[in-house]
Amino acid sequence: MSDSAPGTPGGDALLRDRWRGALLAARGGADSGPDPAPYADALLARWAEPQRRYHTTAHLTQVLDRVDTLAGHAADPDLVRLAVWFHDAVYRPDRSENEERSAALAERALPEAGVPGSATAEVARLVRLTVTHDPAPGDTNGEVLCDADLAILASAPKEYAEYAAQVRQEYGFVPDDAFAEGRAAVLRQLLELPRLFRTPHGAAEWEARARQNLTTELELLSH
């Protein structure tokens, strides 16, 4: 973990370095293609949009960190890292097609940035997978991305409460009763999954705590 918080010049510089590393790896290590920096700048600008409270550069950094933890499980961790950059690149709480628009952004930007078509297709597939967080058996890239994205659910109670509050702020335009009903439906859907986490590390380290946090939030919403 860095001493520089995301959203600060130091934190953003570290994120740019991480973007460059993943992009060059996806290009086969080639440093002769388009400059990665403008693409990082454009993505970071998206992640810093004012409507975001949880889906910020802090979330981007946390998910990248979790991918680093799980990288040994992925078939191609650098493509998973690129998918992290794009998975919430388009984020409007009042829209339902964010993941599809984010995947389409990846499909436009990555070929322009020098990424081969097969790698671009895999990144876009992974972004679309975050609609359901339900990777097929053996989809190790998908398992790593989904586990990394859901790892916040297994955080300590205070951090989880902050996450839940930030999500509520993003949906501030929704009346309390309607938000509680919709949020409860999401929590029940997650709890009904046979497994929240598919990687060995996620199953061992995060599953039980995440279910406890989800159950606690659901109980609070019902009161």
Coordinates of C-alpha atoms in Angstrom, one line a residue:
M1 CA 0.0 0.0 0.0
S2 CA 1.2 3.5 -0.8
D3 CA 1.5 6.4 1.5
S4 CA -0.1 8.6 -1.2
A5 CA -3.8 8.6 -1.3
P6 CA -5.6 8.1 -4.6
G7 CA -6.8 11.4 -5.9
T8 CA -3.6 13.2 -4.8
P9 CA -0.8 13.9 -7.2
G10 CA 1.3 11.1 -5.7
G11 CA -1.5 8.7 -5.6
D12 CA -2.5 9.4 -9.2
A13 CA 1.2 9.0 -10.3
L14 CA 1.3 5.6 -8.8
L15 CA -2.0 4.7 -10.6
R16 CA -0.5 5.9 -13.9
D17 CA 2.5 3.7 -13.3
R18 CA 0.2 0.7 -12.7
W19 CA -1.8 1.5 -15.9
R20 CA 1.4 1.7 -17.9
G21 CA 2.6 -1.6 -16.6
A22 CA -0.6 -3.4 -17.4
L23 CA -1.0 -1.8 -20.8
L24 CA 2.6 -2.6 -21.9
A25 CA 2.2 -6.2 -20.8
A26 CA -1.1 -6.5 -22.8
R27 CA 0.9 -5.2 -25.8
G28 CA 3.4 -7.9 -25.3
G29 CA 5.9 -5.7 -23.6
A30 CA 6.1 -3.3 -26.5
D31 CA 7.0 0.2 -25.6
S32 CA 6.9 1.4 -29.2
G33 CA 3.1 1.9 -29.4
P34 CA 1.0 4.9 -28.4
D35 CA 1.9 6.7 -25.2
P36 CA -0.1 5.2 -22.3
A37 CA -0.2 8.4 -20.4
P38 CA -3.2 10.1 -22.2
Y39 CA -5.3 7.0 -21.7
A40 CA -4.5 6.9 -18.0
D41 CA -5.4 10.6 -17.8
A42 CA -8.7 10.1 -19.5
L43 CA -9.6 7.2 -17.3
L44 CA -8.6 8.9 -14.1
A45 CA -10.7 11.9 -15.0
R46 CA -13.7 9.5 -15.3
W47 CA -12.9 7.9 -11.9
A48 CA -12.8 11.4 -10.4
E49 CA -16.3 12.5 -11.6
P50 CA -18.3 14.4 -9.0
Q51 CA -21.3 12.0 -8.8
R52 CA -19.0 9.3 -7.4
R53 CA -18.7 8.6 -3.7
Y54 CA -17.7 4.9 -3.6
H55 CA -16.7 4.3 -7.2
T56 CA -13.7 6.6 -7.0
T57 CA -10.0 6.2 -7.5
A58 CA -9.8 4.8 -4.0
H59 CA -12.0 1.9 -5.2
L60 CA -9.9 1.5 -8.3
T61 CA -6.8 1.3 -6.1
Q62 CA -8.4 -1.2 -3.7
V63 CA -9.5 -3.5 -6.5
L64 CA -6.1 -3.4 -8.2
D65 CA -4.5 -4.2 -4.8
R66 CA -6.8 -7.2 -4.5
V67 CA -5.9 -8.4 -8.0
D68 CA -2.3 -8.3 -6.9
T69 CA -3.2 -10.5 -4.0
L70 CA -5.0 -13.0 -6.3
A71 CA -2.8 -12.7 -9.3
G72 CA -1.4 -16.2 -9.1
H73 CA -4.9 -17.6 -9.7
A74 CA -5.5 -15.7 -13.0
A75 CA -4.6 -16.9 -16.5
D76 CA -3.6 -13.4 -17.4
P77 CA -3.5 -11.0 -14.5
D78 CA -2.5 -8.0 -16.6
L79 CA -5.7 -8.3 -18.6
V80 CA -7.6 -8.5 -15.4
R81 CA -5.9 -5.3 -14.3
L82 CA -6.9 -3.5 -17.5
A83 CA -10.5 -4.8 -16.8
V84 CA -10.3 -3.2 -13.4
W85 CA -9.5 0.2 -14.9
F86 CA -12.5 -0.1 -17.2
H87 CA -15.1 -1.9 -15.1
D88 CA -16.6 1.3 -13.6
A89 CA -15.1 3.8 -16.0
V90 CA -18.6 4.7 -17.0
Y91 CA -20.6 5.2 -13.9
R92 CA -24.0 7.0 -13.6
P93 CA -26.0 5.8 -10.6
D94 CA -29.2 6.8 -12.5
R95 CA -28.4 4.5 -15.5
S96 CA -28.6 0.7 -15.8
E97 CA -26.2 0.2 -18.7
N98 CA -22.9 1.3 -17.0
E99 CA -21.1 -2.0 -17.4
E100 CA -22.0 -2.3 -21.1
R101 CA -20.9 1.3 -21.8
S102 CA -17.7 0.6 -19.9
A103 CA -17.0 -2.5 -21.9
A104 CA -17.7 -0.6 -25.1
L105 CA -15.2 2.1 -24.0
A106 CA -12.6 -0.6 -23.6
E107 CA -13.4 -1.9 -27.0
R108 CA -12.7 1.6 -28.5
A109 CA -9.8 2.7 -26.4
L110 CA -7.6 -0.4 -26.1
P111 CA -7.1 -1.1 -29.9
E112 CA -6.2 2.5 -30.3
A113 CA -3.7 2.1 -27.4
G114 CA -2.0 -0.8 -29.2
V115 CA -3.7 -3.8 -27.5
P116 CA -4.3 -6.8 -29.8
G117 CA -7.9 -7.7 -30.6
S118 CA -7.9 -10.9 -28.6
A119 CA -6.7 -9.1 -25.4
T120 CA -9.2 -6.3 -26.0
A121 CA -12.0 -8.9 -26.3
E122 CA -11.0 -10.5 -23.0
V123 CA -10.9 -7.2 -21.2
A124 CA -14.4 -6.3 -22.5
R125 CA -15.7 -9.7 -21.6
L126 CA -14.4 -9.3 -18.0
V127 CA -16.0 -5.9 -17.7
R128 CA -19.4 -7.3 -18.7
L129 CA -19.0 -10.1 -16.2
T130 CA -19.2 -7.5 -13.4
V131 CA -23.0 -7.2 -14.1
T132 CA -23.5 -10.6 -12.4
H133 CA -20.2 -11.4 -10.6
D134 CA -20.9 -15.0 -11.6
P135 CA -18.0 -16.4 -13.6
A136 CA -18.2 -19.8 -15.1
P137 CA -16.2 -22.7 -13.5
G138 CA -12.6 -22.5 -14.7
D139 CA -12.8 -18.8 -15.7
T140 CA -9.8 -17.9 -13.6
N141 CA -9.6 -14.3 -14.9
G142 CA -13.2 -13.8 -14.2
E143 CA -12.9 -15.3 -10.7
V144 CA -10.0 -12.9 -9.9
L145 CA -11.8 -9.8 -11.1
C146 CA -15.1 -10.6 -9.4
D147 CA -13.4 -11.6 -6.1
A148 CA -11.3 -8.4 -6.2
D149 CA -14.4 -6.2 -6.9
L150 CA -16.4 -7.8 -4.1
A151 CA -13.6 -7.9 -1.5
I152 CA -15.0 -4.7 0.0
L153 CA -17.9 -6.8 1.3
A154 CA -15.4 -8.6 3.6
S155 CA -13.9 -5.5 5.1
A156 CA -13.9 -4.6 8.8
P157 CA -17.3 -3.4 10.2
K158 CA -16.3 0.3 10.2
E159 CA -15.0 0.2 6.7
Y160 CA -18.0 -1.7 5.5
A161 CA -20.3 0.9 7.1
E162 CA -18.4 3.7 5.3
Y163 CA -18.8 1.7 2.0
A164 CA -22.5 1.3 2.5
A165 CA -22.9 5.0 3.4
Q166 CA -21.0 6.0 0.2
V167 CA -23.3 3.8 -1.9
R168 CA -26.3 5.6 -0.3
Q169 CA -24.7 9.0 -1.2
E170 CA -24.3 8.0 -4.8
Y171 CA -28.1 7.2 -4.9
G172 CA -29.0 10.3 -3.0
F173 CA -31.7 11.1 -5.6
V174 CA -33.6 8.0 -4.6
P175 CA -36.1 8.3 -1.7
D176 CA -35.2 6.3 1.4
D177 CA -37.9 3.7 1.2
A178 CA -37.2 3.0 -2.5
F179 CA -33.5 2.8 -1.8
A180 CA -33.9 0.4 1.1
E181 CA -36.1 -1.9 -1.0
G182 CA -33.7 -1.9 -3.9
R183 CA -30.6 -2.3 -1.8
A184 CA -32.2 -5.1 0.2
A185 CA -32.9 -6.9 -3.1
V186 CA -29.2 -6.6 -4.1
L187 CA -28.1 -7.9 -0.7
R188 CA -30.4 -10.9 -0.9
Q189 CA -29.3 -11.7 -4.4
L190 CA -25.7 -11.8 -3.2
L191 CA -26.5 -13.9 -0.1
E192 CA -28.3 -16.4 -2.3
L193 CA -25.2 -17.1 -4.4
P194 CA -23.7 -20.5 -3.4
R195 CA -20.4 -18.7 -3.1
L196 CA -19.5 -15.0 -3.1
F197 CA -15.9 -15.7 -3.8
R198 CA -14.5 -18.2 -6.3
T199 CA -10.7 -18.0 -5.7
P200 CA -9.2 -20.2 -3.0
H201 CA -7.9 -17.1 -1.2
G202 CA -11.3 -15.3 -1.4
A203 CA -13.2 -18.4 -0.2
A204 CA -10.9 -18.9 2.7
E205 CA -10.3 -15.3 3.8
W206 CA -13.3 -13.3 2.7
E207 CA -16.5 -15.4 2.4
A208 CA -17.6 -15.7 6.0
R209 CA -17.0 -12.1 7.0
A210 CA -18.7 -10.8 3.8
R211 CA -21.8 -12.9 4.5
Q212 CA -21.9 -11.5 8.1
N213 CA -21.6 -7.9 6.8
L214 CA -24.3 -8.4 4.2
T215 CA -26.6 -10.0 6.7
T216 CA -26.1 -7.2 9.2
E217 CA -26.8 -4.5 6.6
L218 CA -29.9 -6.3 5.5
E219 CA -31.2 -6.5 9.0
L220 CA -30.5 -2.8 9.5
L221 CA -32.4 -1.9 6.3
S222 CA -35.4 -3.9 7.5
H223 CA -35.8 -1.9 10.7

